[in-house]
GROMACS .gro file of C-alpha atoms in nm:
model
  339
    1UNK     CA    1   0.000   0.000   0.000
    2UNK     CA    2   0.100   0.348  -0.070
    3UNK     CA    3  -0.016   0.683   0.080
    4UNK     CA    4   0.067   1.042   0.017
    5UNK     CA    5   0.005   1.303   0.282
    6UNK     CA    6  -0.003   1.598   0.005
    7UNK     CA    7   0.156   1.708  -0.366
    8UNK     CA    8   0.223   2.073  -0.433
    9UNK     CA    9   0.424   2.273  -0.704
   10UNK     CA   10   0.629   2.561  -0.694
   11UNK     CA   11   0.839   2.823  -0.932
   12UNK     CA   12   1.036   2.787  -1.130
   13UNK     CA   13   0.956   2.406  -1.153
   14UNK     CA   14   1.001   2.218  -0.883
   15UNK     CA   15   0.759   1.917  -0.708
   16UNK     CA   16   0.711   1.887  -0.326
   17UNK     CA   17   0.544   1.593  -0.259
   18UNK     CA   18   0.508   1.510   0.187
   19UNK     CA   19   0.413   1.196   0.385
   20UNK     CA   20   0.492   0.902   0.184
   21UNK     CA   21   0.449   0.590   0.273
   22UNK     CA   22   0.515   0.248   0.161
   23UNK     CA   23   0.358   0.027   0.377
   24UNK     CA   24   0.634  -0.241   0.562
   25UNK     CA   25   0.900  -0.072   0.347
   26UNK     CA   26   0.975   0.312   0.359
   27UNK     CA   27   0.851   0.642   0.490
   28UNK     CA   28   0.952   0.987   0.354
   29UNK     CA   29   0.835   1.302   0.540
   30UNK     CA   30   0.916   1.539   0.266
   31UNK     CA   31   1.007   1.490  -0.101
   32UNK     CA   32   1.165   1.775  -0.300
   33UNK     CA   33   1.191   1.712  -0.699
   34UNK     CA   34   1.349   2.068  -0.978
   35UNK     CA   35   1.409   2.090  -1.274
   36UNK     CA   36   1.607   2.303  -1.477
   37UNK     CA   37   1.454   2.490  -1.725
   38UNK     CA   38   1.688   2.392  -2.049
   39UNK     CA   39   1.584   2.034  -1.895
   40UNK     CA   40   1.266   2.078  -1.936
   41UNK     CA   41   1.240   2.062  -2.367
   42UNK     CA   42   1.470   1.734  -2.327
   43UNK     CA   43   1.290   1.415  -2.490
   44UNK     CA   44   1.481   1.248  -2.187
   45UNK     CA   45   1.340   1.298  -1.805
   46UNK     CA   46   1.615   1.531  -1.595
   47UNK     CA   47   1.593   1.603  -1.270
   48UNK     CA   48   1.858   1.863  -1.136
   49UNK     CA   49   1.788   1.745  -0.801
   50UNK     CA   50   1.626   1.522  -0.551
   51UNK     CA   51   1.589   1.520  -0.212
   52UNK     CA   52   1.449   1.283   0.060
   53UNK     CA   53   1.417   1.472   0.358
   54UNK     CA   54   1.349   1.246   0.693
   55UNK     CA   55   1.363   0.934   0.483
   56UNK     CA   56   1.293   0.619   0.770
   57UNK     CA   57   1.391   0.257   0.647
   58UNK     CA   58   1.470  -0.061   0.774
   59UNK     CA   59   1.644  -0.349   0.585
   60UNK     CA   60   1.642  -0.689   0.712
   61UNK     CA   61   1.882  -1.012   0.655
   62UNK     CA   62   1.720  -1.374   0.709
   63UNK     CA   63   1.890  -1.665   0.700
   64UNK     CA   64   1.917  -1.906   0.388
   65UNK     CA   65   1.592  -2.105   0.372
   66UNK     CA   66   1.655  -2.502   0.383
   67UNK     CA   67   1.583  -2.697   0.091
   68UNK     CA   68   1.214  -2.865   0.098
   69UNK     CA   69   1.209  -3.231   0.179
   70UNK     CA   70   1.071  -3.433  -0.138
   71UNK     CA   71   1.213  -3.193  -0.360
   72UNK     CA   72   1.576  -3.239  -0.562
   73UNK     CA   73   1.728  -2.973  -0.340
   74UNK     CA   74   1.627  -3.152  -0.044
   75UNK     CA   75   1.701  -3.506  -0.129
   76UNK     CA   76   2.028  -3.402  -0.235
   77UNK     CA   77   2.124  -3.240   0.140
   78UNK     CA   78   1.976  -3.552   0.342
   79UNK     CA   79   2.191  -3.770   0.093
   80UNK     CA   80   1.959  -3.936  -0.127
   81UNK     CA   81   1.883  -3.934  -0.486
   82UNK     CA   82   1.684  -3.678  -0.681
   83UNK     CA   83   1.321  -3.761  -0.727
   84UNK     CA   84   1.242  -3.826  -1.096
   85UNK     CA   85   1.086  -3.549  -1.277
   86UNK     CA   86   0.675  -3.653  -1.349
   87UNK     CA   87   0.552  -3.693  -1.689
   88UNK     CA   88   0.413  -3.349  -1.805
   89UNK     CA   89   0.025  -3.361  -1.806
   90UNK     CA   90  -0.087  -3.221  -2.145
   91UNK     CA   91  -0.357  -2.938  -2.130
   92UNK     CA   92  -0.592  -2.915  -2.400
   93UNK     CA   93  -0.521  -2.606  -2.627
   94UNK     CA   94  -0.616  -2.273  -2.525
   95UNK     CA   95  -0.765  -2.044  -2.788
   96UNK     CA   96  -0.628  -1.680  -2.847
   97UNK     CA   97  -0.799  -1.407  -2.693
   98UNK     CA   98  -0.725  -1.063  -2.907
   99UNK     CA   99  -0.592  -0.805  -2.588
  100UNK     CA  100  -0.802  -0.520  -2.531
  101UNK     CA  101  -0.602  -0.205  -2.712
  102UNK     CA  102  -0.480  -0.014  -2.406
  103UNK     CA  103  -0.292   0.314  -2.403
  104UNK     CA  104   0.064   0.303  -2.275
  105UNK     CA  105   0.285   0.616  -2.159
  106UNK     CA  106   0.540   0.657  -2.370
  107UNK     CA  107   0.891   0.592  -2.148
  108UNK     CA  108   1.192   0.865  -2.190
  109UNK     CA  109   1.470   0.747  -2.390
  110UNK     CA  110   1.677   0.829  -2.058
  111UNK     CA  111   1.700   0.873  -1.708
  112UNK     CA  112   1.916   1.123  -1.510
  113UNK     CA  113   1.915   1.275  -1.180
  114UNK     CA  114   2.191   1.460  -1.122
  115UNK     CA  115   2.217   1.478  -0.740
  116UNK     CA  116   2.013   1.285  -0.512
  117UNK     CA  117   2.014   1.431  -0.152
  118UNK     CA  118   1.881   1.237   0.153
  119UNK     CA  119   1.918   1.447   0.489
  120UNK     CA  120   1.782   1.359   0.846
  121UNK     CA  121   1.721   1.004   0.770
  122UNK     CA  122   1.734   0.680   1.020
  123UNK     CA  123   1.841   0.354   0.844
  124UNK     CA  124   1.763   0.014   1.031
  125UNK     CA  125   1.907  -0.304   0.992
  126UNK     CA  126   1.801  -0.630   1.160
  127UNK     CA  127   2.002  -0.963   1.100
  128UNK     CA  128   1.827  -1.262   1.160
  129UNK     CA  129   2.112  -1.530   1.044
  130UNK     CA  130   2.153  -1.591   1.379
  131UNK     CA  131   1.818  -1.743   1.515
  132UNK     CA  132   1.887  -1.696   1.898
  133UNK     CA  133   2.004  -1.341   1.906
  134UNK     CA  134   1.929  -1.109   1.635
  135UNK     CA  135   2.154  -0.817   1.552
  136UNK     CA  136   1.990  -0.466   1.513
  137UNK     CA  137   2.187  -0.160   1.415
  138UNK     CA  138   2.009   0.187   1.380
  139UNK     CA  139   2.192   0.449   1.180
  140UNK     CA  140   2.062   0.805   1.300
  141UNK     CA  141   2.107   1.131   1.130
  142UNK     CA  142   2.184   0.950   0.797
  143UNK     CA  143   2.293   1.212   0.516
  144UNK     CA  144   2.409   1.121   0.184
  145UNK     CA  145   2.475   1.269  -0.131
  146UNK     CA  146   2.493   1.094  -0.490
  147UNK     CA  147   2.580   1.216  -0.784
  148UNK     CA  148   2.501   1.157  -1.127
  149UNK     CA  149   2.238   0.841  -1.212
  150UNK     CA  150   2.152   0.748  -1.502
  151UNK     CA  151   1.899   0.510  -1.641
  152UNK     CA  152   1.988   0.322  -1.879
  153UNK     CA  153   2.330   0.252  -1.800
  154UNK     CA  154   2.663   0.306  -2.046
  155UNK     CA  155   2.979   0.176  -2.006
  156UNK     CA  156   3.060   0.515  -1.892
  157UNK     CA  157   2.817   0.624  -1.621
  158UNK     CA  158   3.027   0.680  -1.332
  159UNK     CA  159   2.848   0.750  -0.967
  160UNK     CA  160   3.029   0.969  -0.678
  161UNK     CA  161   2.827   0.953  -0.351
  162UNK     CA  162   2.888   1.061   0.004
  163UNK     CA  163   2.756   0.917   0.329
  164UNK     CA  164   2.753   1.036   0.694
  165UNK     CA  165   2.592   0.863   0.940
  166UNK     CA  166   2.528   0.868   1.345
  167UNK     CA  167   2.599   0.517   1.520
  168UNK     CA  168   2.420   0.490   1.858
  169UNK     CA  169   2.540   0.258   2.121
  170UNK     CA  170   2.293   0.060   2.293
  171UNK     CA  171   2.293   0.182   2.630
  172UNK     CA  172   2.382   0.552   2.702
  173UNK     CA  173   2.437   0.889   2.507
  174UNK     CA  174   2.739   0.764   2.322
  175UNK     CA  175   2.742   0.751   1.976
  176UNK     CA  176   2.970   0.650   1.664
  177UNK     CA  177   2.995   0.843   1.345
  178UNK     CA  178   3.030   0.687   0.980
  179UNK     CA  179   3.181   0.819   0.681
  180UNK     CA  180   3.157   0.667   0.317
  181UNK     CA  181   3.290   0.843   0.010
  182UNK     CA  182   3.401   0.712  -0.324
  183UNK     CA  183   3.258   0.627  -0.672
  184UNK     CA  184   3.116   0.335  -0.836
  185UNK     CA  185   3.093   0.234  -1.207
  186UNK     CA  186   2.754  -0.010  -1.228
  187UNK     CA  187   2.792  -0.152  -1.555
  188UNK     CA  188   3.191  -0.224  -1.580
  189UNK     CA  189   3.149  -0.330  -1.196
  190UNK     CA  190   3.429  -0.116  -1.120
  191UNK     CA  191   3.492   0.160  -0.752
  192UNK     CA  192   3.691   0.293  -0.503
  193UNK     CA  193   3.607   0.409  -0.171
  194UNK     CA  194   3.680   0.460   0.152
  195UNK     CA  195   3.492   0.333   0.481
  196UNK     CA  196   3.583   0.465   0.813
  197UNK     CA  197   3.409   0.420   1.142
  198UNK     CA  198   3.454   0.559   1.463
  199UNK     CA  199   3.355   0.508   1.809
  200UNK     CA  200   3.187   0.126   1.764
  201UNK     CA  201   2.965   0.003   2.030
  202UNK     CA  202   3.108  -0.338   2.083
  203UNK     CA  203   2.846  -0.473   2.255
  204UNK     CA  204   2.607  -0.467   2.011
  205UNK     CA  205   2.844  -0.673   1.780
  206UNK     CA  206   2.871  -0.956   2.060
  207UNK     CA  207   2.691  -1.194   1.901
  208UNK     CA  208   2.905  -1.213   1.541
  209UNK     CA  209   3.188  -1.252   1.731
  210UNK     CA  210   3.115  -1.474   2.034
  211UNK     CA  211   3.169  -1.818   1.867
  212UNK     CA  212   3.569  -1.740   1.937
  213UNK     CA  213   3.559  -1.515   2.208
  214UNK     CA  214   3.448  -1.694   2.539
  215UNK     CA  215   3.385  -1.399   2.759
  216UNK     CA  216   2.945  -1.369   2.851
  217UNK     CA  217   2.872  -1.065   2.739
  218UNK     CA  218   2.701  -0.954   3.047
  219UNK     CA  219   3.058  -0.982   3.226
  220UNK     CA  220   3.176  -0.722   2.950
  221UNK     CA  221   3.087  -0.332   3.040
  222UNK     CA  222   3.205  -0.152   2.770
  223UNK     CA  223   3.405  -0.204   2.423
  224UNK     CA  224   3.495   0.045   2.167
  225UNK     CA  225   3.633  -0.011   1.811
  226UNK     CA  226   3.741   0.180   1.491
  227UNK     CA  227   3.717   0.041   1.188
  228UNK     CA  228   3.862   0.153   0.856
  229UNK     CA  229   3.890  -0.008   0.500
  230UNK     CA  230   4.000   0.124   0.193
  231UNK     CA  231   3.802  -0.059  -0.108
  232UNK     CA  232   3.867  -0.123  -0.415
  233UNK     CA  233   3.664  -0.323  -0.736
  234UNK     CA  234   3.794  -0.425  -1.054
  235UNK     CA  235   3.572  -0.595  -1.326
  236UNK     CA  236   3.383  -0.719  -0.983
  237UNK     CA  237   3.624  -0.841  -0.766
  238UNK     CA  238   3.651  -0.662  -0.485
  239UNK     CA  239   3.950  -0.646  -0.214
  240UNK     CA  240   3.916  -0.392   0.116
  241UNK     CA  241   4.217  -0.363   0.277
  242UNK     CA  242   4.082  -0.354   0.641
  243UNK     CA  243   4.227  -0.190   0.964
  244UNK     CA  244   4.010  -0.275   1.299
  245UNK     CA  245   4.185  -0.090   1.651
  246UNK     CA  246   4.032  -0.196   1.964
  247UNK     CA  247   4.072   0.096   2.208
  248UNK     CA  248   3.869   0.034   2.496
  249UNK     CA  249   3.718  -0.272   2.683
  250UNK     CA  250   3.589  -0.305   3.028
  251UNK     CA  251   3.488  -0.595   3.256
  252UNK     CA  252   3.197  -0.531   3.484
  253UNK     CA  253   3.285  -0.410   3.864
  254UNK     CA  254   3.309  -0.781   4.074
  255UNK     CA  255   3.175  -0.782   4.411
  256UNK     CA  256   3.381  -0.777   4.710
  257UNK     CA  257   3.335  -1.173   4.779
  258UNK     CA  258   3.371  -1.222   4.370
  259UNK     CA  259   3.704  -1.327   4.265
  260UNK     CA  260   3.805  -1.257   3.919
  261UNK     CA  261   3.685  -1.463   3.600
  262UNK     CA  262   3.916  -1.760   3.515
  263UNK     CA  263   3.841  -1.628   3.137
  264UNK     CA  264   3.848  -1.285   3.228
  265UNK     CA  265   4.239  -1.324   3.339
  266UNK     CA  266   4.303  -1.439   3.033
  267UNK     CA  267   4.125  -1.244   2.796
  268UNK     CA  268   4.348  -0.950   2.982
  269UNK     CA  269   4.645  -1.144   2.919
  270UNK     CA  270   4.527  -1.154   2.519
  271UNK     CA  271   4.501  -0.749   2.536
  272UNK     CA  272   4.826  -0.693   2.740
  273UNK     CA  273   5.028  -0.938   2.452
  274UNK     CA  274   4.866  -0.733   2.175
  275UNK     CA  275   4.939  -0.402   2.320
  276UNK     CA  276   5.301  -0.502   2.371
  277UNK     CA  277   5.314  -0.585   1.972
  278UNK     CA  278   5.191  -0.252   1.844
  279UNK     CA  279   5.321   0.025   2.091
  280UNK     CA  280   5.030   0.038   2.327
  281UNK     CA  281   4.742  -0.027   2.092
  282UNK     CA  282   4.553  -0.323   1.963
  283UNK     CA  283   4.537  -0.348   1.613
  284UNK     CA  284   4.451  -0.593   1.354
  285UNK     CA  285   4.543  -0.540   0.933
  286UNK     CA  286   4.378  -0.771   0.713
  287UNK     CA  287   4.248  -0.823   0.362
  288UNK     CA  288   3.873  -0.948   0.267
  289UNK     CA  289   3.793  -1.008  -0.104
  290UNK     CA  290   3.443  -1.080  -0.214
  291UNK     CA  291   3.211  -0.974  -0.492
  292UNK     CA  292   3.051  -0.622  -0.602
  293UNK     CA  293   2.747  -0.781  -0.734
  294UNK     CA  294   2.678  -1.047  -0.438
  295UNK     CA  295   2.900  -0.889  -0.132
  296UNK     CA  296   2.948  -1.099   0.186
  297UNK     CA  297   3.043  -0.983   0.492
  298UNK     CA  298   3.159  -1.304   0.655
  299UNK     CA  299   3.474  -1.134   0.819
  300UNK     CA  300   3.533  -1.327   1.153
  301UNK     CA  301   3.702  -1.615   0.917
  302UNK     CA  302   3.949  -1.370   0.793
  303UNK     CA  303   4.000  -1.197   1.118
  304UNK     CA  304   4.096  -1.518   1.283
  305UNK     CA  305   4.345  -1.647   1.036
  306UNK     CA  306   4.469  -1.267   1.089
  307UNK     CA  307   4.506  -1.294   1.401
  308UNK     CA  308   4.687  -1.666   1.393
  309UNK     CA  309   4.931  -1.503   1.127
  310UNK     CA  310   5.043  -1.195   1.351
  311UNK     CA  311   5.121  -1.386   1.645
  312UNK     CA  312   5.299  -1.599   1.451
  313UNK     CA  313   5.502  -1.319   1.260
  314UNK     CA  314   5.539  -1.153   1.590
  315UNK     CA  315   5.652  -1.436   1.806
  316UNK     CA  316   5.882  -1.655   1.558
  317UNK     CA  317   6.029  -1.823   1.891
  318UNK     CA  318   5.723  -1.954   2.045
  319UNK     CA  319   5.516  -2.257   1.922
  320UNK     CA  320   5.313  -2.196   1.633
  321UNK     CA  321   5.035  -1.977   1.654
  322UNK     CA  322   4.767  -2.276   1.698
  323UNK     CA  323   4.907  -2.352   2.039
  324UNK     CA  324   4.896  -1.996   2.119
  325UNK     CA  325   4.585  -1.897   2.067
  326UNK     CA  326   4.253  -2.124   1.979
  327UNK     CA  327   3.910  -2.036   1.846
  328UNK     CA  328   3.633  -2.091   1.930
  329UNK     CA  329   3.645  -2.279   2.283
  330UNK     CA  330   4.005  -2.194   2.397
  331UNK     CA  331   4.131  -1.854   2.415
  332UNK     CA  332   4.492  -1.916   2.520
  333UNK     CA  333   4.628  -2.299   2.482
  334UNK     CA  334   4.981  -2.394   2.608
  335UNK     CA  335   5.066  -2.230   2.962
  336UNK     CA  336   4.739  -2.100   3.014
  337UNK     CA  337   4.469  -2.285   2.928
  338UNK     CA  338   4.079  -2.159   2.894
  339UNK     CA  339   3.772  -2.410   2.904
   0.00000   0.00000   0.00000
């Protein structure tokens, strides 16, 4: 379902259109369409600019549905054999019915807007891979501008877009901040751009990473992490060369009878070796490749191999990195030993 509040023109020739809605999907409080006036004798459709003002949207990830039992897909993941297709049933022939002549808009021969604004907006996003504990992340204040899309595409259409964003933390005033910039070529599957993000509430993030971290979340009180990647595509292959700082975590106050965590000791020990590697910080470089057209975002894979590879680099002496550190179940393995 769709509803508009109201539609109104104004001079020189400009649209303002307020209170969409798209029911389940989308709302817009105000929508702000001009043209120019040389635009307006072009057999294509121009719009100098567009702007979403107060835009509200959530997205949402599910997980993979399973394959049906009794049909190939499922057969084939319990390990049996693919049922036989059944013998078409033959219909008996259907006359033709001569269409009713209808009138059809004619379509411009192009497409462009040439900057799309979108100001005060919250962005949602709830992941629902993992059953137990979904994820939700709100982006508040969400500006971005775009630049220059066209419909259809050409092998030269070349988008430049900016994106600031507001991250709030789940508990408390606090708040990260998110910056996206670059450009993106559609058609050749081609972009750069750089991702930075500040201030990360860590907490919220607990549950993508605490299949190799064995600390409860409740016994955590605080965690803070930057994030940075610069991002590159090339005929559709895409590598972001990633840089992830941890620079702050905090373990709950004990009480006075409450000796500390066996895990918690450890995890502590984990910080103070990382700290010692890169002059008081803890840091983590790594590269993830994927696909412009089908992205994943599986990183904790590549973040633990990362991790296994700079102890190892940074510790030639010691046993190999396996023995040193173990996830998921074990955090340290060799002197220390977690359960």
């Amino acid at each position: 379902d769709v509803s508009i509040g109201s539609v109104s023109t104004g001079f020189p020739l400009s649209l303002v259109v307020s209170d969409v809605e798209v029911k389940d999907w989308f709302k817009i409080r105000k929508v702000l369409g001009g043209m120019g006036l040389v635009d307006l004798f072009s057999e294509d459709f121009i719009l100098t600019s567009l702007e979403l003002k107060g835009l509200a949207i959530t997205l949402e990830k599910r997980p993979e549905p399973k394959p049906e039992a009794g049909t190939a897909e499922g057969n084939a993941a319990a390990g049996g054999q693919a049922s036989q297709p059944q013998e078409e049933q033959k219909n008996p022939p259907v006359l033709p019915v001569r269409p009713h002549q209808q009138q059809v808009l004619p379509l411009p021969p192009r497409i462009l807007i040439k900057r799309l604004i979108v100001s005060d907006g919250v962005v949602g996003f709830v992941d629902y891979s993992r059953a137990d504990q979904p994820v939700r992340i709100s982006l508040k204040d969400f500006n971005a501008e775009i630049e220059s899309i066209r419909w259809p595409l050409d092998i030269s259409s070349v988008t430049f877009f900016t994106v600031r964003a507001g991250l709030p933390w789940e508990t408390g005033a606090e708040q990260g901040r998110i910056s996206f910039d670059g450009w993106i070529n559609p058609l050749r599957k081609d972009m750069r751009a750089t991702l930075d993000v500040r201030d990360i509430d860590g907490i919220a993030l607990y549950p993508y990473y605490r299949d190799w971290v064995t600390v409860e979340k409740d016994r955590i009180a605080k965690a803070r992490l930057n994030f940075s990647s610069n991002i590159t595509s090339l005929n559709n292959d895409v590598n972001a060369a990633c840089h992830l700082e941890l620079t702050q975590i905090e373990f709950k106050q004990r009480e006075a009878e409450e000796s500390e965590h066996r895990i918690e000791k450890m995890i502590n020990v984990v910080i103070g070796l990382f700290k010692a590697m890169d002059e008081g910080k803890i840091v983590l470089d790594f590269n993830f490749n994927t696909k412009l057209d089908n992205p994943e975002f599986g990183l904790l894979g590549v973040i633990e191999s990362a991790l296994k590879t700079k102890v190892q680099d940074t510790r030639p002496a010691e046993p190999p990195a396996e023995q040193i550190i173990n996830f998921p179940g074990k955090v340290l393995k060799g002197t220390i030993t977690g359960t």
